[in-house]
mmCIF file of C-alpha atoms in Angstrom:
data_model
loop_
_atom_site.group_PDB
_atom_site.id
_atom_site.type_symbol
_atom_site.label_atom_id
_atom_site.label_comp_id
_atom_site.label_asym_id
_atom_site.label_seq_id
_atom_site.Cartn_x
_atom_site.Cartn_y
_atom_site.Cartn_z
ATOM 1 C CA UNK A 1 90.231 121.715 81.091
ATOM 2 C CA UNK A 2 91.148 124.224 83.811
ATOM 3 C CA UNK A 3 87.981 123.326 85.785
ATOM 4 C CA UNK A 4 88.776 119.672 85.458
ATOM 5 C CA UNK A 5 92.243 120.330 86.928
ATOM 6 C CA UNK A 6 90.727 122.390 89.818
ATOM 7 C CA UNK A 7 88.243 119.660 90.588
ATOM 8 C CA UNK A 8 90.938 116.897 90.549
ATOM 9 C CA UNK A 9 93.106 119.006 92.745
ATOM 10 C CA UNK A 10 90.227 119.499 95.228
ATOM 11 C CA UNK A 11 89.645 115.807 95.182
ATOM 12 C CA UNK A 12 93.311 115.060 95.810
ATOM 13 C CA UNK A 13 93.509 117.338 98.763
ATOM 14 C CA UNK A 14 90.444 115.900 100.233
ATOM 15 C CA UNK A 15 91.868 112.361 99.788
ATOM 16 C CA UNK A 16 95.254 113.554 101.272
ATOM 17 C CA UNK A 17 93.301 115.075 104.177
ATOM 18 C CA UNK A 18 91.592 111.750 104.858
ATOM 19 C CA UNK A 19 94.839 109.794 104.426
ATOM 20 C CA UNK A 20 97.098 112.089 106.446
ATOM 21 C CA UNK A 21 95.115 113.536 109.291
ATOM 22 C CA UNK A 22 93.909 112.124 112.488
ATOM 23 C CA UNK A 23 90.238 113.054 111.802
ATOM 24 C CA UNK A 24 90.708 110.979 108.514
ATOM 25 C CA UNK A 25 92.209 108.054 110.247
ATOM 26 C CA UNK A 26 89.536 108.030 112.940
ATOM 27 C CA UNK A 27 86.836 108.186 110.303
ATOM 28 C CA UNK A 28 88.101 105.436 108.201
ATOM 29 C CA UNK A 29 87.278 101.881 108.644
ATOM 30 C CA UNK A 30 89.245 98.820 107.371
ATOM 31 C CA UNK A 31 88.248 99.539 103.834
ATOM 32 C CA UNK A 32 84.796 97.848 103.602
ATOM 33 C CA UNK A 33 82.180 98.835 101.154
ATOM 34 C CA UNK A 34 81.151 102.530 101.462
ATOM 35 C CA UNK A 35 84.236 103.245 103.699
ATOM 36 C CA UNK A 36 87.116 105.450 102.740
ATOM 37 C CA UNK A 37 89.651 102.742 103.169
ATOM 38 C CA UNK A 38 91.613 100.926 100.385
ATOM 39 C CA UNK A 39 90.931 100.737 97.596
ATOM 40 C CA UNK A 40 88.748 103.942 97.624
ATOM 41 C CA UNK A 41 91.029 106.107 99.744
ATOM 42 C CA UNK A 42 94.169 105.818 97.521
ATOM 43 C CA UNK A 43 92.724 105.736 93.936
ATOM 44 C CA UNK A 44 93.642 109.400 93.266
ATOM 45 C CA UNK A 45 97.007 109.066 94.808
ATOM 46 C CA UNK A 46 97.713 105.771 92.989
ATOM 47 C CA UNK A 47 96.777 107.441 89.763
ATOM 48 C CA UNK A 48 98.562 110.700 90.323
ATOM 49 C CA UNK A 49 101.753 109.158 91.679
ATOM 50 C CA UNK A 50 101.520 106.309 89.193
ATOM 51 C CA UNK A 51 102.133 103.654 91.828
ATOM 52 C CA UNK A 52 103.178 100.183 90.661
ATOM 53 C CA UNK A 53 101.072 97.199 91.881
ATOM 54 C CA UNK A 54 103.958 96.322 94.252
ATOM 55 C CA UNK A 55 103.821 99.848 95.710
ATOM 56 C CA UNK A 56 100.062 99.758 95.985
ATOM 57 C CA UNK A 57 100.208 96.531 97.917
ATOM 58 C CA UNK A 58 102.912 98.049 100.225
ATOM 59 C CA UNK A 59 100.862 101.326 100.785
ATOM 60 C CA UNK A 60 97.777 99.251 101.682
ATOM 61 C CA UNK A 61 99.837 97.201 104.166
ATOM 62 C CA UNK A 62 101.343 100.346 105.712
ATOM 63 C CA UNK A 63 97.927 101.897 106.240
ATOM 64 C CA UNK A 64 96.397 98.516 107.558
ATOM 65 C CA UNK A 65 99.232 98.222 110.032
ATOM 66 C CA UNK A 66 98.571 101.727 111.292
ATOM 67 C CA UNK A 67 94.871 101.003 111.542
ATOM 68 C CA UNK A 68 95.659 97.821 113.598
ATOM 69 C CA UNK A 69 97.972 99.741 115.803
ATOM 70 C CA UNK A 70 95.239 102.344 116.588
ATOM 71 C CA UNK A 71 92.403 100.073 117.268
ATOM 72 C CA UNK A 72 92.630 100.373 121.077
ATOM 73 C CA UNK A 73 93.286 104.227 120.834
ATOM 74 C CA UNK A 74 90.307 104.778 118.597
ATOM 75 C CA UNK A 75 88.080 102.847 120.840
ATOM 76 C CA UNK A 76 89.233 104.872 123.847
ATOM 77 C CA UNK A 77 88.717 108.009 121.915
ATOM 78 C CA UNK A 78 85.178 106.882 120.759
ATOM 79 C CA UNK A 79 84.231 106.335 124.482
ATOM 80 C CA UNK A 80 85.631 109.700 125.459
ATOM 81 C CA UNK A 81 83.874 111.363 122.618
ATOM 82 C CA UNK A 82 80.605 109.840 123.621
ATOM 83 C CA UNK A 83 81.163 111.134 127.151
ATOM 84 C CA UNK A 84 81.855 114.476 125.792
ATOM 85 C CA UNK A 85 78.682 114.519 123.787
ATOM 86 C CA UNK A 86 76.789 113.649 127.001
ATOM 87 C CA UNK A 87 78.352 116.592 128.746
ATOM 88 C CA UNK A 88 77.409 118.990 125.787
ATOM 89 C CA UNK A 89 73.885 117.511 125.854
ATOM 90 C CA UNK A 90 73.260 118.557 129.486
ATOM 91 C CA UNK A 91 70.777 121.349 130.146
ATOM 92 C CA UNK A 92 73.641 123.528 131.563
ATOM 93 C CA UNK A 93 76.944 122.195 130.268
ATOM 94 C CA UNK A 94 79.844 122.783 132.744
ATOM 95 C CA UNK A 95 83.002 124.210 131.026
ATOM 96 C CA UNK A 96 85.361 122.677 133.628
ATOM 97 C CA UNK A 97 84.002 119.243 132.801
ATOM 98 C CA UNK A 98 84.167 119.666 129.122
ATOM 99 C CA UNK A 99 87.762 120.969 129.314
ATOM 100 C CA UNK A 100 88.708 118.057 131.558
ATOM 101 C CA UNK A 101 87.387 115.599 129.078
ATOM 102 C CA UNK A 102 89.359 117.297 126.339
ATOM 103 C CA UNK A 103 92.455 116.924 128.497
ATOM 104 C CA UNK A 104 91.748 113.272 128.838
ATOM 105 C CA UNK A 105 91.616 112.975 124.985
ATOM 106 C CA UNK A 106 94.764 114.890 124.322
ATOM 107 C CA UNK A 107 97.215 112.092 125.020
ATOM 108 C CA UNK A 108 95.221 109.773 122.875
ATOM 109 C CA UNK A 109 95.226 112.141 119.996
ATOM 110 C CA UNK A 110 98.912 112.685 120.351
ATOM 111 C CA UNK A 111 99.318 108.899 119.859
ATOM 112 C CA UNK A 112 97.216 109.153 116.734
ATOM 113 C CA UNK A 113 99.314 112.099 115.355
ATOM 114 C CA UNK A 114 102.487 110.172 116.175
ATOM 115 C CA UNK A 115 101.427 107.098 114.298
ATOM 116 C CA UNK A 116 100.084 108.926 111.349
ATOM 117 C CA UNK A 117 103.570 110.779 111.016
ATOM 118 C CA UNK A 118 105.121 107.302 111.168
ATOM 119 C CA UNK A 119 102.881 106.157 108.400
ATOM 120 C CA UNK A 120 103.487 109.082 106.229
ATOM 121 C CA UNK A 121 107.211 108.558 106.511
ATOM 122 C CA UNK A 122 106.932 104.928 105.756
ATOM 123 C CA UNK A 123 104.700 105.612 102.748
ATOM 124 C CA UNK A 124 107.372 108.165 101.328
ATOM 125 C CA UNK A 125 110.032 105.450 101.604
ATOM 126 C CA UNK A 126 108.221 103.202 99.216
ATOM 127 C CA UNK A 127 108.090 105.938 96.501
ATOM 128 C CA UNK A 128 110.654 106.633 93.728
ATOM 129 C CA UNK A 129 112.340 110.048 93.716
ATOM 130 C CA UNK A 130 110.037 111.220 91.046
ATOM 131 C CA UNK A 131 106.974 109.985 92.922
ATOM 132 C CA UNK A 132 108.229 111.610 96.067
ATOM 133 C CA UNK A 133 108.631 115.012 94.242
ATOM 134 C CA UNK A 134 105.056 114.675 92.921
ATOM 135 C CA UNK A 135 103.703 114.074 96.378
ATOM 136 C CA UNK A 136 105.645 116.998 97.760
ATOM 137 C CA UNK A 137 104.237 119.156 94.986
ATOM 138 C CA UNK A 138 100.777 117.997 95.828
ATOM 139 C CA UNK A 139 101.268 118.790 99.572
ATOM 140 C CA UNK A 140 102.611 122.201 98.810
ATOM 141 C CA UNK A 141 99.545 122.994 96.779
ATOM 142 C CA UNK A 142 97.276 121.775 99.489
ATOM 143 C CA UNK A 143 95.302 124.618 101.066
ATOM 144 C CA UNK A 144 96.218 125.516 104.672
ATOM 145 C CA UNK A 145 93.651 124.641 107.334
ATOM 146 C CA UNK A 146 91.329 127.699 107.659
ATOM 147 C CA UNK A 147 91.669 128.106 111.387
ATOM 148 C CA UNK A 148 89.131 129.685 113.665
ATOM 149 C CA UNK A 149 87.824 132.216 111.204
ATOM 150 C CA UNK A 150 86.798 129.292 108.973
ATOM 151 C CA UNK A 151 85.055 127.611 111.662
#
């Protein structure tokens, strides 16, 4: 039983990571087959938070609106990322060029972080007090990012 809880916890943290981080947002598509969008993305949260059908619909709408808002930003980041990959693929990559490309990406990533934060707050507003407490509990149990030594 304990192993099952550990595995379930890891799955929840993984789903929260995809739902609540820029990397997850950028990686997720509109929810088509094989993508980590609705309904796949939220199954564990829906189950653990016991969302009503109306709440599920609202959560999907909130996420869809965020995705829609980020279409242009995601495309710009995709192009910048391709340019960055080309810089790294050179025979002798130039650190100044690589860092300059990162600086170009930073304002776009800030837009993503801002919109994700807005989405998270919107999502919390549709929850009951009990569900919000459960979400907070899940977030507090979520392991911290490992940082450079985990890289």
